[in-house]
Structures are given as structure tokens and as C-alpha cells.
Amino acid sequence: MAARPLSANGDRHSASLYSQTNSIPEIARFKNENIILLQLDFPSRTTRDYEGPMVSPMIQAAIENAMKDEEHIELDAK
């Protein structure tokens, strides 16, 4: 008995053109259209991380006291 013939690309079963096209990686599908693959060139960073304003410790303490929910607020003045 003769062996079963192999498909054209060496697979065990025949495959449709649609399945053969989907088996090719996405990047290689358009190679015949002279498209060049380039790596992305990201621009340098133009922003900085936020740094809060420098506040003296006395002013910071006054702000924290003002934010408290107390009826009587005491401030130390020097």
C-alpha cells in the first residue's frame, strides 16, 4: 500500500491559504512590500518629578495646627 502524500509545505495535513497566512508572524506578512522594520526612538524626557516647595518648620507646624479639628489652637511664636 502506498503512503499517504504529504502536503506541499511538509505538514501532515493539507491547510487552507487562510490558515497558512495566519501562521506567519504579524511582522513578516508585509515583507514583500519593501517595508523596513525600525526600532522606536523615544524622545528624551522633558518633565521633572514634582518636588514640593521648601517650607520652614515653623510655618509647616502652623499649617498642621490650623488643619487640626480642635477648638483652641496654640502657636509658638519666636
Backbone as ProteinMPNN parsed JSONL, in Angstrom:
{"seq_chain_A": "MAARPLSANGDRHSASLYSQTNSIPEIARFKNENIILLQLDFPSRTTRDYEGPMVSPMIQAAIENAMKDEEHIELDAK", "coords_chain_A": {"N_chain_A": [[0.847, -1.168, 0.0], [0.521, 2.223, -0.757], [2.099, 5.1, 0.696], [0.535, 7.807, 2.38], [0.265, 10.913, 0.684], [2.288, 13.789, 1.422], [1.554, 17.188, 2.39], [2.121, 20.274, 0.547], [3.849, 21.947, 1.998], [5.086, 20.243, 3.738], [3.657, 19.496, 5.977], [1.505, 17.32, 7.899], [-1.185, 17.276, 7.27], [-3.305, 18.799, 4.781], [-3.559, 22.364, 4.371], [-5.534, 25.331, 4.5], [-5.317, 28.379, 2.562], [-5.872, 30.571, 4.15], [-5.313, 29.654, 6.791], [-2.599, 29.153, 6.496], [-1.659, 31.738, 6.02], [-2.253, 32.952, 8.466], [-0.499, 31.624, 10.102], [1.931, 32.774, 9.738], [4.152, 35.083, 11.26], [3.001, 38.287, 12.462], [4.625, 40.491, 11.828], [6.075, 39.669, 9.619], [4.323, 39.499, 7.494], [4.075, 41.522, 5.559], [6.456, 41.762, 4.228], [7.041, 41.571, 1.518], [6.394, 44.006, 0.49], [8.357, 45.892, 0.684], [8.786, 47.133, 3.205], [10.448, 48.635, 5.838], [11.677, 47.527, 8.916], [11.988, 49.247, 11.846], [13.484, 50.175, 14.961], [11.828, 51.744, 17.716], [12.424, 55.142, 18.46], [12.624, 56.759, 21.223], [11.84, 59.985, 22.548], [13.878, 62.203, 24.571], [13.346, 62.728, 28.067], [11.248, 65.398, 29.046], [10.137, 66.475, 31.268], [10.016, 66.982, 34.859], [10.037, 65.269, 38.03], [7.609, 66.037, 40.507], [8.457, 68.274, 43.036], [7.818, 69.327, 46.172], [7.256, 72.65, 47.552], [9.81, 74.302, 49.482], [9.328, 74.66, 52.823], [9.561, 76.45, 55.807], [10.174, 74.94, 59.037], [8.671, 76.107, 61.127], [6.525, 77.392, 59.849], [5.368, 75.181, 58.646], [4.539, 73.766, 60.936], [2.615, 75.566, 61.883], [0.736, 75.43, 59.835], [-0.036, 72.733, 60.035], [-1.178, 72.787, 62.598], [-3.32, 74.491, 62.079], [-4.875, 72.9, 60.508], [-5.925, 71.053, 62.204], [-8.709, 69.678, 64.08], [-9.403, 71.065, 66.401], [-10.788, 73.149, 69.004], [-9.331, 75.17, 70.257], [-6.408, 76.644, 69.238], [-2.961, 76.581, 69.552], [-0.139, 78.512, 68.966], [3.352, 78.649, 68.581], [5.35, 81.346, 68.838], [8.334, 82.893, 67.897]], "CA_chain_A": [[0.0, 0.0, 0.0], [1.316, 3.439, -0.881], [1.986, 6.032, 1.823], [-0.292, 8.99, 2.138], [1.133, 12.014, 0.244], [2.413, 14.94, 2.316], [1.138, 18.456, 1.793], [3.199, 20.97, -0.149], [4.835, 22.531, 2.9], [5.648, 19.221, 4.606], [2.788, 19.173, 7.105], [0.83, 16.031, 7.801], [-2.482, 17.501, 6.631], [-3.332, 19.996, 3.947], [-4.015, 23.549, 5.092], [-6.08, 26.366, 3.622], [-4.469, 29.558, 2.418], [-6.144, 31.416, 5.313], [-4.559, 29.161, 7.948], [-1.177, 29.351, 6.222], [-1.382, 33.161, 6.198], [-2.294, 33.254, 9.897], [0.625, 31.005, 10.799], [3.088, 33.649, 9.559], [4.139, 36.164, 12.256], [2.389, 39.545, 12.005], [5.644, 41.397, 11.288], [6.6, 39.175, 8.352], [3.292, 39.405, 6.457], [4.175, 42.549, 4.533], [7.852, 41.875, 3.815], [7.166, 41.714, 0.071], [6.036, 45.367, 0.11], [9.523, 46.735, 0.947], [8.619, 47.894, 4.437], [11.616, 48.481, 6.701], [11.365, 47.456, 10.337], [12.901, 50.064, 12.633], [13.207, 50.253, 16.39], [11.3, 53.044, 18.117], [13.389, 56.071, 19.031], [11.864, 57.569, 22.163], [12.476, 61.271, 22.853], [14.363, 62.331, 25.943], [12.319, 63.215, 28.981], [11.212, 66.857, 29.116], [9.488, 66.885, 32.514], [10.671, 66.573, 36.096], [9.143, 64.839, 39.09], [7.177, 67.146, 41.35], [9.093, 68.469, 44.333], [7.044, 70.329, 46.895], [8.021, 73.844, 47.929], [10.517, 74.233, 50.757], [8.624, 75.456, 53.826], [10.284, 76.398, 57.08], [9.481, 74.087, 60.007], [7.694, 76.869, 61.916], [5.329, 77.582, 59.028], [4.761, 73.858, 58.49], [3.844, 73.471, 62.19], [1.428, 76.418, 61.936], [-0.237, 74.872, 58.889], [-0.566, 71.497, 60.615], [-2.07, 73.173, 63.697], [-4.536, 75.073, 61.511], [-5.672, 71.834, 59.911], [-6.495, 70.217, 63.258], [-10.118, 69.928, 64.381], [-9.522, 71.492, 67.793], [-11.403, 74.462, 69.179], [-8.297, 76.126, 70.642], [-5.146, 76.393, 68.556], [-1.845, 77.279, 70.174], [1.001, 78.697, 68.082], [4.582, 79.08, 69.231], [5.984, 82.419, 68.077], [9.658, 83.222, 68.419]], "C_chain_A": [[0.899, 1.239, 0.0], [1.081, 4.345, 0.326], [1.142, 7.24, 1.414], [0.616, 10.151, 1.726], [1.13, 13.157, 1.258], [1.928, 16.19, 1.605], [2.36, 19.184, 1.248], [4.249, 21.529, 0.801], [5.358, 21.527, 3.919], [4.813, 18.883, 5.82], [2.095, 17.843, 6.866], [-0.508, 16.149, 7.076], [-2.404, 18.748, 5.761], [-3.915, 21.154, 4.751], [-4.528, 24.569, 4.087], [-5.11, 27.546, 3.558], [-4.64, 30.491, 3.611], [-5.336, 30.953, 6.527], [-3.058, 29.295, 7.731], [-0.787, 30.813, 6.429], [-1.361, 33.53, 7.671], [-1.149, 32.617, 10.665], [1.901, 31.836, 10.672], [3.038, 34.735, 10.626], [3.645, 37.473, 11.644], [3.408, 40.466, 11.337], [6.071, 40.974, 9.882], [5.574, 39.18, 7.228], [3.505, 40.386, 5.308], [5.613, 42.746, 4.06], [7.976, 42.108, 2.309], [6.799, 43.115, -0.402], [7.147, 46.364, 0.437], [9.324, 47.654, 2.145], [9.806, 47.597, 5.339], [11.159, 48.466, 8.152], [12.422, 48.237, 11.103], [12.508, 50.005, 14.098], [12.685, 51.652, 16.711], [12.391, 53.876, 18.777], [12.624, 57.031, 19.929], [12.586, 58.884, 22.441], [12.952, 61.306, 24.301], [13.275, 62.968, 26.799], [12.404, 64.733, 29.104], [10.562, 67.363, 30.393], [10.302, 66.406, 33.705], [9.619, 66.061, 37.063], [8.826, 66.028, 39.98], [7.933, 67.132, 42.665], [8.348, 69.603, 45.014], [7.898, 71.517, 47.29], [8.682, 73.656, 49.295], [9.844, 75.194, 51.73], [9.394, 75.328, 55.128], [9.483, 75.564, 58.082], [8.436, 74.83, 60.832], [6.4, 77.075, 61.131], [4.608, 76.253, 58.836], [3.985, 73.472, 59.744], [2.574, 74.304, 62.307], [0.343, 75.894, 60.998], [-0.863, 73.605, 59.45], [-1.505, 71.791, 61.772], [-3.382, 73.741, 63.162], [-5.444, 74.002, 60.923], [-6.309, 70.921, 60.952], [-7.946, 70.605, 63.509], [-10.319, 70.318, 65.837], [-10.18, 72.866, 67.863], [-10.351, 75.528, 69.478], [-6.983, 75.723, 69.977], [-4.071, 77.229, 69.226], [-0.692, 77.335, 69.187], [2.188, 79.165, 68.896], [5.234, 80.129, 68.343], [7.319, 82.754, 68.718], [10.164, 84.469, 67.776]], "O_chain_A": [[1.919, 1.276, 0.688], [-0.006, 4.353, 0.903], [1.071, 7.613, 0.243], [1.649, 10.361, 2.361], [0.106, 13.454, 1.873], [1.895, 16.248, 0.376], [3.495, 18.758, 1.463], [5.427, 21.583, 0.448], [6.017, 21.925, 4.879], [5.225, 18.05, 6.627], [2.106, 17.314, 5.754], [-0.916, 15.237, 6.357], [-1.566, 19.626, 5.967], [-4.672, 20.944, 5.698], [-4.025, 24.663, 2.968], [-4.211, 27.683, 4.387], [-3.681, 31.131, 4.044], [-4.737, 31.778, 7.217], [-2.317, 29.527, 8.686], [0.289, 31.1, 6.953], [-0.534, 34.341, 8.089], [-0.858, 33.039, 11.784], [2.853, 31.621, 11.423], [1.959, 35.27, 10.882], [3.845, 37.731, 10.457], [3.074, 41.154, 10.373], [6.391, 41.821, 9.049], [5.934, 38.886, 6.089], [3.133, 40.08, 4.175], [5.944, 43.811, 3.537], [8.913, 42.771, 1.864], [6.887, 43.39, -1.599], [6.896, 47.569, 0.463], [9.665, 48.836, 2.085], [10.132, 46.435, 5.577], [10.349, 49.296, 8.565], [13.611, 47.928, 11.021], [11.34, 49.809, 14.432], [13.057, 52.625, 16.056], [13.186, 53.36, 19.562], [12.042, 58.005, 19.451], [13.811, 58.902, 22.557], [12.486, 60.538, 25.142], [12.396, 63.663, 26.291], [13.492, 65.291, 29.247], [10.447, 68.574, 30.582], [11.166, 65.539, 33.577], [8.439, 66.385, 36.93], [9.659, 66.911, 40.182], [8.034, 66.097, 43.325], [8.263, 70.711, 44.483], [9.122, 71.412, 47.357], [8.167, 72.937, 50.152], [9.795, 76.4, 51.487], [9.825, 74.238, 55.506], [8.258, 75.487, 57.989], [7.418, 74.246, 61.202], [5.308, 76.947, 61.683], [3.378, 76.203, 58.861], [2.893, 72.912, 59.644], [1.555, 73.804, 62.783], [-0.839, 75.918, 61.34], [-2.076, 73.415, 59.358], [-2.526, 71.12, 61.921], [-4.443, 73.494, 63.736], [-6.659, 74.19, 60.851], [-7.153, 70.094, 60.608], [-8.364, 71.719, 63.192], [-11.318, 69.933, 66.444], [-10.134, 73.642, 66.909], [-10.463, 76.66, 69.007], [-6.513, 74.597, 70.139], [-4.243, 78.428, 69.443], [-0.307, 76.308, 68.628], [2.043, 79.987, 69.8], [5.628, 79.83, 67.215], [7.419, 82.883, 69.938], [11.269, 84.917, 68.082]]}, "name": "protein", "num_of_chains": 1, "seq": "MAARPLSANGDRHSASLYSQTNSIPEIARFKNENIILLQLDFPSRTTRDYEGPMVSPMIQAAIENAMKDEEHIELDAK"}
